Amino acid sequence: MESKFKLGDIVWAKMKGFPPWPGKVCHPMPDVKKPADKRPKQFIFFFGSENYAYVLEETIWPFTKFKELYKTPSRMLRGFQEAVEIAEKLDSLRDWAEPPDVSPSDEAEKLQQAASFTKKRLLDSGPSTSSSSNKKQKDSFEFNDSNENDDSFEGPSSKRSSMQYANDDYYAPEGYMPDILPPLNDSISSRNIIATPMRIGFLGLGMIGRGVVDNLLRSGHEVTVWNRTTSKCYEFTKDGALKGSTPAEVVQLCDITFSCVSDPAALKDLVFANCGVLQGISPGKGYVDMSTVDVETIKDVQEAVVSKGGRFLEAPVIGNRMLARAGQLVVLAAGDKALYDDCYSCFQAISKHKFHLGEVGSATKMKLVLTLIFGSALSGLAECLALSTKLGLDNTEVMKIISHSSISSIFIHEKGIDMIKNRIAEPNCKLNVMQKDMKLAINLSDTVDQPLPVCAAVNELFKKAKAKGYSEDDIASLYRAADL
């Protein structure tokens, strides 16, 4: 009988005890025994949960066709929403991407490599498999106060994979990998992280901060959190984090405290206000700020912390909400080198690359310089697609051609999809945040009399998008300012 599905299909797959879950049809791993049941089955990798198993075809459905039916289950398992987002991105990317030639042996080898699981997560999420078909396990639900026991999956013994997402045979041109997916074998569990015994604090649970804290907890760090909106702390206290009542208290309780806030004014308030960071600093305490601010502000903070005997490191990051959640940020650090070394396991948990750039101020300068590239590329893409629309061209074809050209990049492709699909309401990076960074970079250029005519024009396009009401939306909404 001919199968209803083919390799690479994005699907909903139903396993006993769980709602239909987004996943992908993959080549089977050779060491996973296929069930004796002769009914048609597919080998499914489940997004978000890092599991795989054989699933009966009668309980598999095409993702797009059944999305509206299954995307809001009656009980919301931890990791489900993340899985839906990944499936949506992959499904839309396939609209213009060509499937690569991936042999069963190649894929099996990749899955086998991905199966090296060296560190169990503190909390399992999503569909899981078990070597005992009668075993019961407790599930953690985000929106259900009364957890219940569910049967483990029926079928064969399946090994838990440490692959972050099923990107091994992703349908895309050679050399292209989407921003939403971390590299194979680079999930948190596969990094052999030995968490520092130091107590870690984190201040600010925004779009980046929440992903950072989640990965610190998952990698075994002891974390104390604080946020101005207290309710945001509860998501992490139920996962094992401690909660501080003020920034000063968190600094006092912890050996190293990180922070990530929206802008220079927020950082100054966090550090210098009553019960702020500075009041908790004492000799030996470490403070690491990950915010993107101006050079003057970051140096003022350093001076204040050091004056009280503390150690300081600036560490702005390159990335977005999904990369933070995947532990795939790029850390640009500068300042106390010993503190940088003490943060090794933390940076290992939250980033794919880290750099120490010298004296305080260097990392901020580097982040702002790189912001200009992202902003200019985004603006060019928005105007390209706006013109394409006016000329009657198919923007899907435009993006397909870009994907095969030398200008192809992760950033261009992800934002191009979001612009075409108008996916701006759930931002990975807010437009007002990038515009703030663009403005800081332009102000920095004034200190050395460097003209930035192109970036100044790009900043005006960002301001126009803000004036149109897209301030809190994803940066892809810049297309709405260009599409007059």
Short mmCIF file of C-alpha atoms in Angstrom, two decimals:
data_model
loop_
_atom_site.label_atom_id
_atom_site.label_comp_id
_atom_site.label_asym_id
_atom_site.label_seq_id
_atom_site.Cartn_x
_atom_site.Cartn_y
_atom_site.Cartn_z
CA MET A 1 0.00 0.00 0.00
CA GLU A 2 1.34 3.40 -0.95
CA SER A 3 2.05 5.65 2.01
CA LYS A 4 0.07 8.84 2.49
CA PHE A 5 3.22 10.64 3.66
CA LYS A 6 6.73 11.19 2.37
CA LEU A 7 10.05 11.96 4.04
CA GLY A 8 10.24 15.51 5.32
CA ASP A 9 6.48 16.02 5.61
CA ILE A 10 5.46 18.28 8.50
CA VAL A 11 2.62 16.55 10.34
CA TRP A 12 0.51 16.18 13.46
CA ALA A 13 1.18 12.82 15.13
CA LYS A 14 -0.93 11.37 17.96
CA MET A 15 0.52 9.15 20.67
CA LYS A 16 -1.33 7.67 23.62
CA GLY A 17 -1.70 10.11 26.50
CA PHE A 18 -0.84 13.20 24.46
CA PRO A 19 -2.68 15.54 22.11
CA PRO A 20 -1.68 15.54 18.42
CA TRP A 21 1.86 16.97 18.36
CA PRO A 22 3.80 18.70 15.53
CA GLY A 23 6.61 16.66 14.04
CA LYS A 24 8.36 15.55 10.87
CA VAL A 25 8.50 12.28 8.94
CA CYS A 26 12.11 11.02 9.07
CA HIS A 27 14.16 8.00 8.08
CA PRO A 28 14.01 5.37 10.88
CA MET A 29 17.06 4.86 13.05
CA PRO A 30 18.50 1.38 12.40
CA ASP A 31 18.73 0.47 16.08
CA VAL A 32 15.09 1.30 16.83
CA LYS A 33 13.04 -1.86 16.34
CA LYS A 34 9.91 -1.47 14.25
CA PRO A 35 6.73 -2.79 15.92
CA ALA A 36 5.45 -6.18 14.76
CA ASP A 37 2.06 -4.64 14.02
CA LYS A 38 1.69 -4.68 10.22
CA ARG A 39 -0.43 -1.53 10.00
CA PRO A 40 1.28 1.35 8.11
CA LYS A 41 3.56 3.49 10.28
CA GLN A 42 5.90 6.43 9.96
CA PHE A 43 9.01 7.31 11.97
CA ILE A 44 8.27 10.73 13.48
CA PHE A 45 10.58 13.30 15.08
CA PHE A 46 8.58 15.46 17.52
CA PHE A 47 9.47 19.16 17.51
CA GLY A 48 10.14 20.86 20.82
CA SER A 49 10.35 17.64 22.83
CA GLU A 50 13.41 16.09 21.14
CA ASN A 51 11.79 12.64 20.91
CA TYR A 52 11.10 10.23 18.08
CA ALA A 53 8.97 7.10 17.65
CA TYR A 54 7.02 4.97 15.20
CA VAL A 55 3.46 6.26 14.80
CA LEU A 56 0.50 4.63 13.06
CA GLU A 57 -0.41 6.44 9.85
CA GLU A 58 -4.03 6.45 10.94
CA THR A 59 -3.02 8.83 13.74
CA ILE A 60 -0.95 11.17 11.54
CA TRP A 61 -2.41 14.20 9.75
CA PRO A 62 -0.95 16.90 7.45
CA PHE A 63 0.15 19.86 9.52
CA THR A 64 -1.33 22.75 7.53
CA LYS A 65 -4.67 21.10 6.80
CA PHE A 66 -5.35 20.27 10.46
CA LYS A 67 -3.55 23.21 12.14
CA GLU A 68 -6.69 25.08 13.17
CA LEU A 69 -8.14 21.91 14.66
CA TYR A 70 -5.14 20.84 16.72
CA LYS A 71 -3.15 23.98 17.56
CA THR A 72 -5.16 24.68 20.75
CA PRO A 73 -5.40 21.39 22.69
CA SER A 74 -7.64 21.08 25.75
CA ARG A 75 -4.55 20.74 27.94
CA MET A 76 -1.39 22.62 27.15
CA LEU A 77 1.80 20.60 27.63
CA ARG A 78 5.05 22.41 28.21
CA GLY A 79 6.84 22.82 24.89
CA PHE A 80 3.72 22.48 22.71
CA GLN A 81 3.60 26.12 21.60
CA GLU A 82 7.29 26.06 20.73
CA ALA A 83 6.70 22.91 18.65
CA VAL A 84 3.84 24.58 16.74
CA GLU A 85 6.02 27.63 15.96
CA ILE A 86 8.82 25.44 14.61
CA ALA A 87 6.39 23.43 12.46
CA GLU A 88 4.84 26.62 11.06
CA LYS A 89 8.24 28.03 10.14
CA LEU A 90 9.41 24.81 8.48
CA ASP A 91 6.15 24.28 6.65
CA SER A 92 6.20 27.79 5.18
CA LEU A 93 9.88 27.65 4.29
CA ARG A 94 9.22 24.59 2.11
CA ASP A 95 7.05 26.72 -0.15
CA TRP A 96 10.11 27.73 -2.17
CA ALA A 97 12.89 25.42 -1.06
CA GLU A 98 14.16 22.40 -2.95
CA PRO A 99 14.62 19.07 -1.11
CA PRO A 100 18.24 17.98 -0.80
CA ASP A 101 19.36 14.48 -1.63
CA VAL A 102 19.57 12.78 1.78
CA SER A 103 20.08 9.03 1.81
CA PRO A 104 18.57 6.81 4.54
CA SER A 105 22.04 5.86 5.75
CA ASP A 106 23.09 9.53 6.04
CA GLU A 107 19.99 10.47 7.98
CA ALA A 108 20.25 7.42 10.21
CA GLU A 109 23.84 8.36 11.01
CA LYS A 110 22.78 11.89 11.91
CA LEU A 111 19.97 10.67 14.14
CA GLN A 112 22.33 8.21 15.78
CA GLN A 113 24.82 10.99 16.50
CA ALA A 114 22.04 13.13 17.84
CA ALA A 115 20.98 10.34 20.22
CA SER A 116 24.03 10.79 22.48
CA PHE A 117 22.21 12.09 25.51
CA THR A 118 24.61 12.97 28.32
CA LYS A 119 22.49 15.06 30.65
CA LYS A 120 18.79 14.58 31.43
CA ARG A 121 16.67 17.73 31.40
CA LEU A 122 15.38 18.96 34.70
CA LEU A 123 11.88 18.87 33.20
CA ASP A 124 10.87 16.72 30.24
CA SER A 125 8.53 18.36 27.79
CA GLY A 126 6.18 17.07 25.12
CA PRO A 127 5.73 13.52 23.86
CA SER A 128 8.25 11.11 25.37
CA THR A 129 9.02 7.46 24.86
CA SER A 130 9.80 4.74 27.31
CA SER A 131 11.41 1.31 27.23
CA SER A 132 8.63 0.02 29.46
CA SER A 133 5.21 0.05 27.83
CA ASN A 134 3.45 -0.11 31.20
CA LYS A 135 5.40 2.66 32.84
CA LYS A 136 3.49 5.69 34.11
CA GLN A 137 4.98 9.16 34.13
CA LYS A 138 3.97 12.59 35.36
CA ASP A 139 3.49 15.36 32.80
CA SER A 140 3.93 19.03 33.51
CA PHE A 141 1.22 21.26 32.05
CA GLU A 142 1.57 25.00 31.73
CA PHE A 143 -2.13 25.83 32.02
CA ASN A 144 -3.52 23.01 34.15
CA ASP A 145 -3.37 23.10 37.93
CA SER A 146 -4.20 19.41 38.34
CA ASN A 147 -1.55 17.26 36.68
CA GLU A 148 -2.45 13.71 35.87
CA ASN A 149 -0.60 10.50 35.15
CA ASP A 150 -0.52 9.37 31.53
CA ASP A 151 0.54 6.10 29.96
CA SER A 152 3.83 6.19 28.14
CA PHE A 153 3.77 5.65 24.38
CA GLU A 154 2.72 2.28 23.10
CA GLY A 155 5.10 0.55 20.74
CA PRO A 156 8.81 -0.10 20.67
CA SER A 157 11.52 0.99 23.02
CA SER A 158 12.73 4.34 21.72
CA LYS A 159 15.79 6.28 22.74
CA ARG A 160 15.51 9.92 23.74
CA SER A 161 17.25 12.18 21.26
CA SER A 162 19.32 15.20 22.18
CA MET A 163 18.81 16.74 18.72
CA GLN A 164 17.34 20.20 19.23
CA TYR A 165 15.03 20.06 16.22
CA ALA A 166 14.74 17.83 13.18
CA ASN A 167 16.89 19.86 10.84
CA ASP A 168 18.87 17.01 9.34
CA ASP A 169 17.00 16.80 6.05
CA TYR A 170 15.49 20.25 6.06
CA TYR A 171 14.13 21.24 2.67
CA ALA A 172 16.38 24.13 1.69
CA PRO A 173 19.13 25.00 -0.79
CA GLU A 174 22.60 23.70 -0.07
CA GLY A 175 24.41 25.75 2.53
CA TYR A 176 21.30 27.37 3.95
CA MET A 177 20.05 26.72 7.47
CA PRO A 178 17.11 28.67 8.93
CA ASP A 179 17.63 30.92 11.94
CA ILE A 180 14.97 29.11 13.94
CA LEU A 181 16.97 25.89 14.06
CA PRO A 182 20.21 25.31 15.99
CA PRO A 183 22.89 23.16 14.40
CA LEU A 184 22.59 19.40 14.71
CA ASN A 185 24.14 17.96 17.89
CA ASP A 186 24.24 21.39 19.55
CA SER A 187 21.28 21.16 21.90
CA ILE A 188 21.72 21.98 25.58
CA SER A 189 21.79 18.31 26.53
CA SER A 190 24.60 17.51 24.08
CA ARG A 191 27.05 20.16 25.31
CA ASN A 192 28.31 18.23 28.35
CA ILE A 193 27.75 21.26 30.56
CA ILE A 194 29.04 21.01 34.10
CA ALA A 195 27.14 23.78 35.88
CA THR A 196 29.15 26.09 38.09
CA PRO A 197 28.50 25.63 41.83
CA MET A 198 28.20 29.42 42.08
CA ARG A 199 24.74 30.81 42.72
CA ILE A 200 23.42 32.65 39.68
CA GLY A 201 20.99 35.57 39.70
CA PHE A 202 19.02 36.94 36.77
CA LEU A 203 17.22 40.28 36.57
CA GLY A 204 14.78 40.99 33.73
CA LEU A 205 12.59 38.29 32.19
CA GLY A 206 11.91 39.83 28.81
CA MET A 207 12.16 38.16 25.39
CA ILE A 208 15.85 37.31 25.77
CA GLY A 209 15.92 36.88 29.54
CA ARG A 210 13.26 34.20 29.63
CA GLY A 211 15.13 32.00 27.17
CA VAL A 212 18.40 32.53 29.01
CA VAL A 213 16.95 31.58 32.40
CA ASP A 214 15.23 28.51 30.94
CA ASN A 215 18.54 27.22 29.56
CA LEU A 216 20.41 27.99 32.76
CA LEU A 217 17.88 25.90 34.69
CA ARG A 218 17.87 23.10 32.13
CA SER A 219 21.66 22.86 32.33
CA GLY A 220 21.63 22.46 36.12
CA HIS A 221 22.44 25.96 37.36
CA GLU A 222 20.96 27.30 40.60
CA VAL A 223 19.15 30.48 39.56
CA THR A 224 17.40 33.23 41.51
CA VAL A 225 15.18 35.49 39.40
CA TRP A 226 13.60 38.91 39.70
CA ASN A 227 11.37 40.87 37.35
CA ARG A 228 9.48 44.12 37.71
CA THR A 229 6.31 42.24 36.72
CA THR A 230 6.32 39.58 39.41
CA SER A 231 4.03 37.17 37.59
CA LYS A 232 6.75 36.44 35.03
CA CYS A 233 8.83 34.84 37.78
CA TYR A 234 6.26 32.08 38.41
CA GLU A 235 7.05 30.35 35.11
CA PHE A 236 10.54 29.66 36.47
CA THR A 237 9.93 29.16 40.17
CA LYS A 238 7.78 26.13 39.32
CA ASP A 239 10.77 24.83 37.35
CA GLY A 240 13.13 25.16 40.30
CA ALA A 241 14.25 28.79 40.29
CA LEU A 242 14.28 30.89 43.45
CA LYS A 243 12.68 34.32 43.53
CA GLY A 244 14.19 37.51 44.90
CA SER A 245 12.04 40.38 46.12
CA THR A 246 14.37 43.15 44.85
CA PRO A 247 17.45 43.41 42.59
CA ALA A 248 19.56 44.15 45.65
CA GLU A 249 18.38 40.98 47.37
CA VAL A 250 19.20 38.86 44.31
CA VAL A 251 22.72 40.31 44.15
CA GLN A 252 23.22 39.69 47.86
CA LEU A 253 22.04 36.07 47.58
CA CYS A 254 24.07 35.21 44.47
CA ASP A 255 27.72 35.03 43.48
CA ILE A 256 27.13 36.24 39.91
CA THR A 257 24.08 38.24 38.82
CA PHE A 258 23.08 38.75 35.19
CA SER A 259 20.64 41.35 33.89
CA CYS A 260 18.96 42.06 30.57
CA VAL A 261 16.67 45.09 30.27
CA SER A 262 15.25 47.16 27.44
CA ASP A 263 17.26 50.40 27.27
CA PRO A 264 19.75 52.73 29.04
CA ALA A 265 17.05 54.29 31.25
CA ALA A 266 15.87 50.86 32.44
CA LEU A 267 19.45 49.79 33.21
CA LYS A 268 20.18 52.95 35.19
CA ASP A 269 17.00 52.45 37.18
CA LEU A 270 17.84 48.79 37.81
CA VAL A 271 21.34 49.60 39.06
CA PHE A 272 21.07 52.97 40.81
CA ALA A 273 17.48 53.09 42.16
CA ASN A 274 16.48 52.27 45.71
CA CYS A 275 16.99 48.52 46.35
CA GLY A 276 18.83 48.32 43.04
CA VAL A 277 21.85 46.28 42.01
CA LEU A 278 24.36 48.69 43.51
CA GLN A 279 22.91 48.34 47.00
CA GLY A 280 23.56 44.59 46.87
CA ILE A 281 27.13 44.78 45.57
CA SER A 282 29.89 43.88 48.00
CA PRO A 283 33.55 42.87 47.45
CA GLY A 284 33.83 39.88 45.13
CA LYS A 285 30.28 39.97 43.79
CA GLY A 286 30.01 39.56 40.03
CA TYR A 287 27.59 41.57 37.87
CA VAL A 288 27.08 40.84 34.17
CA ASP A 289 24.82 43.08 32.10
CA MET A 290 23.48 41.72 28.80
CA SER A 291 21.46 44.78 27.78
CA THR A 292 22.17 46.77 24.61
CA VAL A 293 22.80 50.32 25.78
CA ASP A 294 25.20 53.18 25.03
CA VAL A 295 28.89 53.19 25.91
CA GLU A 296 28.54 55.98 28.48
CA THR A 297 25.87 54.13 30.43
CA ILE A 298 27.75 50.85 30.51
CA LYS A 299 30.91 52.57 31.74
CA ASP A 300 28.96 54.40 34.46
CA VAL A 301 27.61 51.06 35.68
CA GLN A 302 31.07 49.50 35.63
CA GLU A 303 32.57 52.36 37.61
CA ALA A 304 29.84 52.15 40.27
CA VAL A 305 30.12 48.37 40.65
CA VAL A 306 33.92 48.37 40.82
CA SER A 307 33.90 51.25 43.34
CA LYS A 308 32.13 48.93 45.80
CA GLY A 309 34.58 46.08 45.25
CA GLY A 310 32.47 44.21 42.73
CA ARG A 311 33.46 42.71 39.41
CA PHE A 312 31.79 43.77 36.17
CA LEU A 313 31.32 42.32 32.70
CA GLU A 314 29.27 43.68 29.84
CA ALA A 315 27.79 40.96 27.64
CA PRO A 316 25.26 42.15 25.03
CA VAL A 317 24.03 39.38 22.77
CA ILE A 318 23.20 38.82 19.12
CA GLY A 319 20.00 36.85 18.70
CA ASN A 320 16.25 36.85 19.12
CA ARG A 321 13.55 35.21 21.21
CA MET A 322 13.72 31.80 19.53
CA LEU A 323 17.53 31.71 19.48
CA ALA A 324 17.54 32.57 23.18
CA ARG A 325 15.16 29.70 23.85
CA ALA A 326 17.33 27.36 21.77
CA GLY A 327 20.55 28.41 23.56
CA GLN A 328 21.95 29.78 20.30
CA LEU A 329 22.83 33.37 21.17
CA VAL A 330 26.19 34.97 20.39
CA VAL A 331 27.71 36.62 23.47
CA LEU A 332 29.88 39.71 23.06
CA ALA A 333 31.66 40.23 26.38
CA ALA A 334 34.15 42.78 27.68
CA GLY A 335 35.51 43.64 31.10
CA ASP A 336 36.73 41.51 34.01
CA LYS A 337 38.37 38.45 32.39
CA ALA A 338 38.26 36.39 35.58
CA LEU A 339 34.51 36.99 35.80
CA TYR A 340 34.19 36.01 32.14
CA ASP A 341 35.93 32.73 32.94
CA ASP A 342 33.65 32.19 35.96
CA CYS A 343 30.66 32.53 33.63
CA TYR A 344 31.91 29.77 31.34
CA SER A 345 29.18 27.21 32.07
CA CYS A 346 26.49 29.89 31.91
CA PHE A 347 27.64 31.10 28.49
CA GLN A 348 27.95 27.48 27.38
CA ALA A 349 24.28 26.96 28.25
CA ILE A 350 22.90 30.05 26.52
CA SER A 351 25.09 30.58 23.46
CA LYS A 352 26.68 28.94 20.46
CA HIS A 353 29.62 31.38 20.41
CA LYS A 354 31.15 33.78 22.91
CA PHE A 355 33.83 36.43 22.56
CA HIS A 356 35.84 38.46 25.05
CA LEU A 357 36.64 41.77 23.37
CA GLY A 358 38.81 43.54 25.95
CA GLU A 359 37.94 46.60 28.02
CA VAL A 360 34.41 47.59 29.00
CA GLY A 361 32.76 49.49 26.17
CA SER A 362 34.23 47.31 23.42
CA ALA A 363 31.35 44.83 23.45
CA THR A 364 28.74 47.60 23.31
CA LYS A 365 30.53 49.19 20.36
CA MET A 366 30.67 45.85 18.56
CA LYS A 367 26.97 45.14 19.14
CA LEU A 368 25.93 48.58 17.84
CA VAL A 369 28.17 48.32 14.77
CA LEU A 370 26.64 44.94 13.89
CA THR A 371 23.13 46.29 14.45
CA LEU A 372 23.65 48.56 11.44
CA ILE A 373 24.13 45.52 9.20
CA PHE A 374 20.95 43.82 10.43
CA GLY A 375 18.90 47.01 10.17
CA SER A 376 20.15 47.86 6.69
CA ALA A 377 19.60 44.32 5.40
CA LEU A 378 16.08 44.26 6.83
CA SER A 379 15.27 47.61 5.24
CA GLY A 380 16.60 46.50 1.87
CA LEU A 381 14.55 43.31 2.04
CA ALA A 382 11.38 45.23 2.96
CA GLU A 383 11.79 47.62 0.04
CA CYS A 384 12.66 44.74 -2.31
CA LEU A 385 9.43 42.89 -1.51
CA ALA A 386 7.38 46.10 -1.57
CA LEU A 387 8.65 46.89 -5.08
CA SER A 388 8.16 43.29 -6.16
CA THR A 389 4.51 43.47 -5.11
CA LYS A 390 3.92 46.72 -6.99
CA LEU A 391 5.48 45.23 -10.13
CA GLY A 392 3.19 42.20 -9.96
CA LEU A 393 5.95 39.70 -9.19
CA ASP A 394 5.44 36.68 -6.95
CA ASN A 395 7.30 37.33 -3.68
CA THR A 396 7.57 33.59 -3.09
CA GLU A 397 9.53 33.34 -6.33
CA VAL A 398 11.64 36.33 -5.26
CA MET A 399 12.61 34.55 -2.04
CA LYS A 400 13.26 31.27 -3.84
CA ILE A 401 15.70 33.00 -6.19
CA ILE A 402 17.38 34.79 -3.27
CA SER A 403 17.84 31.43 -1.58
CA HIS A 404 20.02 30.30 -4.50
CA SER A 405 22.05 33.51 -4.71
CA SER A 406 25.15 34.77 -2.92
CA ILE A 407 23.04 37.14 -0.81
CA SER A 408 21.22 34.22 0.78
CA SER A 409 21.36 34.21 4.59
CA ILE A 410 19.49 32.89 7.59
CA PHE A 411 18.30 36.35 8.58
CA ILE A 412 17.09 37.30 5.10
CA HIS A 413 15.12 34.09 4.68
CA GLU A 414 13.43 34.09 8.07
CA LYS A 415 12.37 37.73 7.81
CA GLY A 416 11.33 37.32 4.18
CA ILE A 417 8.94 34.55 5.19
CA ASP A 418 7.55 36.63 8.02
CA MET A 419 7.00 39.60 5.71
CA ILE A 420 5.23 37.54 3.05
CA LYS A 421 3.08 35.67 5.57
CA ASN A 422 2.51 38.82 7.65
CA ARG A 423 3.76 37.00 10.76
CA ILE A 424 4.42 40.00 12.96
CA ALA A 425 2.04 39.70 15.93
CA GLU A 426 4.27 37.31 17.94
CA PRO A 427 7.66 38.99 17.66
CA ASN A 428 11.03 37.30 17.80
CA CYS A 429 12.55 40.78 17.99
CA LYS A 430 10.39 43.85 18.48
CA LEU A 431 10.65 46.67 15.99
CA ASN A 432 11.02 49.33 18.68
CA VAL A 433 13.97 47.42 20.18
CA MET A 434 15.92 47.32 16.91
CA GLN A 435 15.09 50.95 16.23
CA LYS A 436 16.44 51.83 19.67
CA ASP A 437 19.66 50.01 18.81
CA MET A 438 19.87 51.75 15.42
CA LYS A 439 19.52 55.11 17.15
CA LEU A 440 22.25 54.22 19.66
CA ALA A 441 24.56 53.23 16.81
CA ILE A 442 23.93 56.49 14.96
CA ASN A 443 24.58 58.47 18.14
CA LEU A 444 27.82 56.52 18.60
CA SER A 445 28.92 57.50 15.10
CA ASP A 446 28.56 61.17 16.06
CA THR A 447 31.28 60.74 18.71
CA VAL A 448 33.84 59.97 15.99
CA ASP A 449 32.32 62.11 13.19
CA GLN A 450 31.56 59.10 11.01
CA PRO A 451 28.76 59.81 8.50
CA LEU A 452 26.09 57.10 8.25
CA PRO A 453 23.75 58.36 5.51
CA VAL A 454 22.36 54.92 4.62
CA CYS A 455 21.73 53.90 8.22
CA ALA A 456 20.18 57.28 9.00
CA ALA A 457 17.68 56.67 6.18
CA VAL A 458 17.03 53.16 7.50
CA ASN A 459 16.33 54.61 10.92
CA GLU A 460 13.73 56.89 9.38
CA LEU A 461 11.98 53.85 7.89
CA PHE A 462 11.93 52.27 11.35
CA LYS A 463 10.44 55.45 12.79
CA LYS A 464 7.81 55.42 10.07
CA ALA A 465 6.84 51.84 10.98
CA LYS A 466 6.57 52.87 14.64
CA ALA A 467 4.33 55.80 13.68
CA LYS A 468 2.09 53.33 11.84
CA GLY A 469 1.58 51.40 15.08
CA TYR A 470 4.03 48.51 14.61
CA SER A 471 6.29 49.38 17.54
CA GLU A 472 5.53 46.20 19.53
CA ASP A 473 5.40 43.90 16.50
CA ASP A 474 8.19 41.87 14.95
CA ILE A 475 10.85 43.67 12.95
CA ALA A 476 9.33 42.09 9.83
CA SER A 477 6.63 44.74 10.16
CA LEU A 478 9.15 47.13 8.59
CA TYR A 479 7.69 45.83 5.33
CA ARG A 480 4.45 47.62 6.24
CA ALA A 481 6.29 50.94 6.30
CA ALA A 482 7.95 50.24 2.93
CA ASP A 483 4.76 48.98 1.27
CA LEU A 484 3.09 52.34 0.62
#
